[in-house]
Amino acid sequence: MVPIEHVGKDCCGCGACANICPKRCIAMKADEEGFLYPKVMADGCIKCGACEKVCPVLHSEPENEEDRDETWAASVLDPEILRVSSSGGMFTVLAQNCLNEGGCVFGAAFSEDVRTVRHVMVETMEELNTLRGSKYIQSEIGGCYTAVRDQLKVGRRVLFTGTPCQTAGLKCFLGREYDNLLTVDLICHGAPSALLWQKYLDAKEQEMGGKAVTANFRSKKNGWRGYGMQIGFNNGLSSYQTIGKDQFLQIFLKNASLRESCYHCAVKRKAGFISDITIGDFWGVEKAAPEMDNTMGVSLSLIHTGKGKRYFEQIKAALYAKKVDKETALRLNPVYRQSVIRPKKRDRIYTDLRTKDWNKILRKYMSDSLKVRIRRKLSKSFLGKLVRNSKSLYTSSKP
């Protein structure tokens, strides 16, 4: 067997092995579910072991258990940046700071037809717009790690942003620290495949009579907490669904569509020991820092390293920020440390995705939420109260 393929379904798809291979005989190929896994051309492999050495799944234990974080609630002061950001705008401010110093930024961007997400390098403020916003699909790293190393070696300042496993993959690939590299990872729920997203888009395009040209997973049309999916089409039409009604967001949030490794993420065990800064939505900010609460978004920002603290100080004037208690913040945002639970329906959803119509899949897998809504309405009704009262009467009359 070929070494890196031993990792199997534990593979997080970070692509470090493909970037490090000296013979370029490893390619990231989509499996039947649409997730990328390394495939090795055995006749080209020289069994050097480089792929195993850079795998973050095989090297996932933290080197230093010391708690060194500063934890902040932050929102950008610029209302326009706040409006177009997924949460509080931390990524944009960090990226602008890097670009203003002649640096470059690596992050996830949609392909032109918005059917896939790829990691790319940007060098201008105009290009930065393509990296903004959450994209709930696993992005293709491609040759990004090699490009990061090339920029670092010529002394250029680099900001890399990605999921924790992608950031860990970059660190393992580089094999050393660079003072001109700032790594910013995300509080990660998990990643669906591009195949699921493409099936959803097919149904949307058929419904709207046009091809999708823009996608916003976190439109703040109804505010930060009530965000929704907004898609623009080449015929000038636009569709919008709130988080509670959009089909893709609901399947994602029910954890039914994630990569297998996301249910037992090896990298979460070393959360806080990979990147310089971690950012994400500060859910529960109204409890942890009520004075920071607003309708347009607040970022939870964990500053892990001295380098992260230096860069945070450089952008602080552009933020409304308050230091908060770390354990309180993480109790309200548990996916920072914990993998989500794998639902039973995950066993079948991707099998059905290859053979069934999108609407049939929805009827099968979204019916649970309909039953829950019916039960809730029933429990609030007169009949529900009557049933509860009769149960109470029966209980109290028992000897």
XYZ file of C-alpha atoms in Angstrom:
399
model
C 0.000 0.000 0.000
C 1.067 3.607 -0.557
C 2.010 5.350 2.746
C -0.256 8.420 2.878
C -3.318 6.461 1.756
C -3.120 4.506 5.046
C -4.749 7.519 6.724
C -8.032 6.627 4.973
C -11.193 8.414 6.106
C -9.265 10.125 8.909
C -7.711 12.286 6.167
C -8.816 15.922 6.500
C -8.088 16.783 2.840
C -5.606 19.554 3.658
C -3.376 18.772 0.659
C -0.030 19.080 2.477
C 1.080 15.707 1.131
C 0.426 16.707 -2.482
C 2.353 19.962 -2.010
C 5.413 18.329 -0.410
C 5.832 15.331 -2.727
C 9.218 15.750 -4.495
C 8.058 13.653 -7.459
C 4.639 15.323 -7.741
C 3.039 11.898 -7.804
C 0.246 12.713 -5.291
C -2.982 14.301 -6.533
C -6.058 15.283 -4.524
C -8.992 13.482 -6.134
C -12.693 13.615 -5.272
C -14.241 10.426 -3.935
C -17.841 9.349 -4.577
C -19.065 11.899 -1.991
C -17.149 14.780 -3.565
C -14.450 15.047 -0.850
C -10.780 15.289 -1.829
C -8.361 12.512 -0.817
C -4.742 11.893 -1.846
C -4.210 9.455 -4.697
C -0.683 8.297 -5.333
C 0.756 7.195 -8.660
C 2.590 4.184 -7.264
C 5.029 3.921 -10.146
C 6.295 7.454 -9.394
C 6.536 7.093 -5.599
C 10.086 6.763 -4.237
C 8.849 5.968 -0.691
C 10.694 8.963 0.785
C 8.115 9.369 3.564
C 7.753 13.148 3.063
C 3.976 12.845 2.742
C 3.659 11.134 6.137
C 5.922 13.667 7.827
C 3.691 16.630 6.869
C 0.315 14.987 7.577
C -1.396 16.943 10.415
C -3.590 13.925 11.221
C -0.525 11.790 11.924
C 1.085 14.621 13.922
C -1.844 16.079 15.848
C -0.659 16.286 19.449
C 0.140 19.779 20.810
C 3.764 20.444 21.671
C 2.994 22.974 24.399
C -0.007 22.752 26.709
C 0.497 26.229 28.179
C -2.602 28.429 28.006
C -1.405 31.695 26.503
C -4.552 33.098 24.864
C -6.042 36.556 25.001
C -9.732 36.398 24.177
C -11.577 39.345 22.655
C -15.003 40.339 21.420
C -14.511 42.636 18.416
C -16.492 44.491 15.751
C -15.020 46.682 13.038
C -15.975 50.356 13.360
C -16.523 50.790 9.600
C -20.261 50.040 9.083
C -19.830 48.977 5.441
C -17.143 46.406 6.261
C -19.329 45.135 9.111
C -22.306 44.808 6.748
C -20.491 42.625 4.191
C -18.582 40.525 6.744
C -19.877 37.213 8.093
C -19.532 38.348 11.708
C -17.511 41.233 13.162
C -15.104 41.963 10.280
C -11.855 40.796 11.919
C -10.563 39.033 8.802
C -11.009 42.090 6.584
C -9.163 44.411 8.971
C -6.252 41.973 9.362
C -6.082 41.479 5.590
C -6.185 45.207 4.852
C -3.327 45.749 7.284
C -1.256 43.117 5.485
C -1.991 44.483 1.995
C -1.220 48.052 3.087
C 2.301 46.886 3.968
C 2.818 45.323 0.537
C 1.949 41.815 1.644
C -0.336 39.189 0.150
C -3.303 37.261 1.513
C -4.282 33.608 0.957
C -7.861 32.512 1.502
C -10.928 30.778 0.068
C -12.692 32.174 -3.023
C -15.520 30.920 -5.225
C -14.808 29.766 -8.755
C -16.384 31.931 -11.456
C -19.453 29.676 -11.676
C -19.636 29.535 -7.811
C -19.754 25.736 -7.928
C -16.431 25.160 -6.150
C -14.225 26.970 -3.621
C -10.456 27.265 -4.051
C -7.648 28.803 -2.016
C -6.069 31.709 -3.908
C -3.600 34.554 -3.344
C -4.769 38.189 -3.537
C -2.633 41.333 -3.613
C -5.128 44.219 -3.895
C -8.097 45.588 -1.953
C -10.373 44.859 -4.928
C -9.335 41.203 -4.982
C -9.828 40.960 -1.227
C -13.600 41.036 -1.738
C -13.442 37.498 -3.188
C -12.116 36.142 0.119
C -14.730 37.762 2.348
C -17.650 35.836 3.720
C -18.176 32.298 4.976
C -18.160 29.485 2.428
C -19.591 26.295 3.868
C -17.782 24.009 1.423
C -14.345 22.445 1.769
C -11.973 24.511 -0.360
C -9.338 23.075 -2.684
C -5.846 24.029 -1.495
C -4.171 23.211 -4.812
C -0.576 24.464 -4.813
C -1.264 27.122 -2.189
C 1.246 25.935 0.409
C 4.052 26.020 -2.130
C 3.001 29.545 -3.170
C 2.981 30.673 0.487
C 6.525 29.344 0.954
C 7.707 31.108 -2.205
C 6.346 34.465 -0.961
C 7.851 33.977 2.496
C 11.294 33.159 1.121
C 11.514 36.479 -0.719
C 10.723 38.263 2.554
C 7.148 39.253 1.764
C 4.575 39.517 4.522
C 1.911 36.814 4.176
C -1.486 36.324 5.807
C -2.909 32.808 5.477
C -6.467 32.081 6.531
C -8.270 28.743 6.451
C -9.790 25.979 8.535
C -7.725 24.589 11.431
C -6.747 21.495 9.426
C -5.635 23.622 6.449
C -3.591 25.846 8.752
C -2.064 22.782 10.411
C -1.292 21.394 6.951
C 0.540 24.607 6.035
C 2.557 24.604 9.269
C 3.570 20.966 8.790
C 4.473 21.662 5.150
C 6.655 24.666 6.026
C 8.404 22.811 8.836
C 9.553 26.022 10.542
C 8.251 29.367 11.776
C 8.456 32.523 9.658
C 8.245 35.907 11.346
C 6.622 37.356 8.188
C 3.774 34.800 8.243
C 0.516 35.426 10.139
C -1.828 32.438 10.309
C -5.511 32.970 11.074
C -7.767 29.941 11.385
C -11.521 29.726 11.867
C -13.772 28.255 14.518
C -14.852 25.323 12.365
C -18.193 23.524 12.436
C -17.086 21.078 9.737
C -17.098 20.985 5.938
C -19.640 19.627 3.433
C -18.450 18.604 -0.026
C -18.706 20.576 -3.243
C -20.949 17.793 -4.597
C -23.707 18.594 -2.082
C -23.438 22.298 -2.900
C -23.590 21.588 -6.652
C -26.749 19.475 -6.280
C -28.337 22.314 -4.319
C -27.276 24.839 -6.987
C -28.676 22.654 -9.769
C -32.092 22.771 -8.094
C -31.849 26.538 -7.496
C -30.824 27.247 -11.092
C -33.713 25.176 -12.403
C -36.115 27.029 -10.106
C -34.810 30.507 -11.043
C -34.211 29.860 -14.751
C -30.597 31.083 -14.768
C -27.027 30.238 -13.823
C -25.709 31.229 -10.389
C -23.086 33.990 -10.509
C -22.881 35.051 -6.840
C -23.474 33.297 -3.526
C -23.602 34.672 0.007
C -24.006 32.051 2.727
C -24.282 34.707 5.414
C -26.410 37.548 4.068
C -27.282 39.977 6.871
C -30.475 41.135 5.198
C -32.287 40.264 8.433
C -29.316 40.903 10.706
C -26.413 38.805 11.962
C -28.351 36.242 13.986
C -31.076 35.841 11.382
C -28.704 35.434 8.434
C -29.683 33.668 5.231
C -28.534 32.319 1.880
C -28.594 34.798 -1.004
C -27.798 33.713 -4.584
C -27.648 35.934 -7.661
C -28.307 34.613 -11.186
C -27.199 35.686 -14.675
C -30.781 36.575 -15.609
C -30.835 39.355 -13.011
C -32.923 37.433 -10.483
C -31.941 36.755 -6.881
C -33.104 34.214 -4.317
C -32.987 34.602 -0.541
C -33.875 32.149 2.219
C -33.414 32.593 5.955
C -31.263 30.186 7.944
C -34.389 28.403 9.180
C -35.717 27.729 5.670
C -32.721 27.376 3.372
C -32.231 23.717 2.487
C -28.436 23.694 2.227
C -27.918 25.589 5.486
C -30.316 23.288 7.335
C -28.587 20.096 6.167
C -25.226 21.657 7.067
C -26.337 22.757 10.539
C -27.862 19.334 11.217
C -24.320 17.938 10.720
C -25.603 15.476 8.123
C -23.277 16.485 5.286
C -19.788 16.830 6.780
C -16.528 15.127 5.854
C -16.012 11.936 7.879
C -12.906 13.336 9.608
C -14.915 16.353 10.833
C -16.799 14.124 13.297
C -13.550 13.233 15.098
C -11.282 16.106 14.128
C -7.676 15.324 15.052
C -6.708 18.992 14.823
C -9.251 20.229 17.391
C -7.187 18.420 20.043
C -4.498 21.047 19.569
C -6.816 24.040 19.162
C -4.915 27.189 20.047
C -1.507 25.680 19.300
C -1.536 25.943 15.497
C -2.447 29.449 14.382
C -1.503 32.910 15.602
C -5.138 34.024 15.772
C -8.466 32.189 15.687
C -11.632 34.036 14.646
C -15.317 33.165 14.409
C -18.820 34.260 15.291
C -19.198 35.220 18.935
C -22.435 33.401 19.603
C -23.627 34.212 23.119
C -21.873 37.586 23.211
C -24.970 39.016 24.873
C -24.096 36.844 27.899
C -20.289 37.150 27.847
C -20.064 40.859 26.975
C -23.546 42.414 26.719
C -22.167 45.882 25.982
C -20.648 44.480 22.742
C -23.887 42.985 21.488
C -25.186 44.363 18.177
C -27.413 43.268 15.302
C -24.691 43.194 12.610
C -22.076 40.874 14.088
C -19.339 40.336 16.654
C -16.158 38.310 16.153
C -14.774 36.010 18.816
C -11.016 36.524 18.527
C -8.499 34.286 20.292
C -4.959 35.644 20.142
C -2.569 32.713 20.642
C 0.964 33.989 20.032
C 3.166 37.011 20.590
C 3.111 37.610 16.832
C -0.681 37.503 16.876
C -0.726 40.053 19.693
C 1.550 42.406 17.732
C -0.668 42.354 14.675
C -3.823 42.656 16.779
C -2.413 45.818 18.365
C -1.815 47.246 14.874
C -5.501 46.935 13.915
C -7.075 47.652 17.307
C -7.830 51.299 16.469
C -10.172 50.081 13.694
C -12.168 47.961 16.144
C -14.607 48.238 18.987
C -13.014 45.537 21.150
C -13.290 44.205 24.674
C -11.242 41.504 26.390
C -13.476 38.706 27.723
C -13.109 35.601 29.860
C -11.869 32.759 27.658
C -13.717 29.891 29.343
C -17.024 31.768 29.302
C -16.596 32.517 25.583
C -15.680 28.929 24.701
C -18.502 27.478 26.762
C -20.838 29.474 24.517
C -18.931 28.334 21.385
C -18.093 24.662 22.048
C -17.197 23.692 18.435
C -13.869 25.475 18.920
C -12.710 22.416 20.867
C -15.287 19.725 20.186
C -16.246 17.899 17.005
C -19.951 17.756 16.223
C -21.862 14.494 16.692
C -22.269 12.318 13.606
C -25.996 11.767 12.949
C -27.250 8.370 11.765
C -28.600 9.895 8.548
C -24.993 10.656 7.495
C -24.692 6.963 6.538
C -27.134 7.405 3.691
C -27.290 11.011 2.584
C -24.315 10.969 0.197
C -25.407 7.618 -1.271
C -28.807 9.121 -2.038
C -27.152 12.278 -3.364
C -25.702 10.301 -6.284
C -28.983 8.672 -7.267
C -31.911 10.785 -6.086
C -33.395 14.144 -7.066
C -32.552 16.998 -4.641
C -36.211 17.498 -3.664
C -36.593 13.784 -2.879
C -33.547 13.988 -0.629
C -35.075 16.954 1.169
C -38.354 15.158 1.773
C -36.432 12.224 3.226
C -33.923 14.044 5.422
C -35.716 17.247 6.330
C -38.922 15.542 7.446
C -37.565 15.310 11.013
C -37.632 19.079 11.388
C -41.235 19.123 10.159
C -42.227 16.566 12.793
C -40.498 18.629 15.480
C -42.396 21.759 14.410
C -45.699 19.870 14.486
C -44.947 18.530 17.985
C -44.043 22.014 19.210
C -47.249 23.510 17.818
C -49.259 20.665 19.319
C -47.656 21.103 22.743
C -48.670 24.783 22.761
C -52.223 24.090 21.618
C -55.313 23.512 23.778
C -55.145 19.793 22.968
C -51.518 19.668 24.130
C -52.402 21.326 27.441
C -55.309 18.913 27.862
C -53.013 15.915 27.353
C -50.467 17.292 29.853
C -53.182 18.002 32.422
C -54.611 14.497 32.049
C -51.111 13.008 32.556
C -50.653 15.155 35.662
C -54.025 14.074 37.041
C -53.224 10.410 36.388
C -49.823 10.731 38.091
C -51.213 12.481 41.157
C -53.963 9.871 41.597
C -51.556 6.929 41.617
C -51.181 5.284 45.069
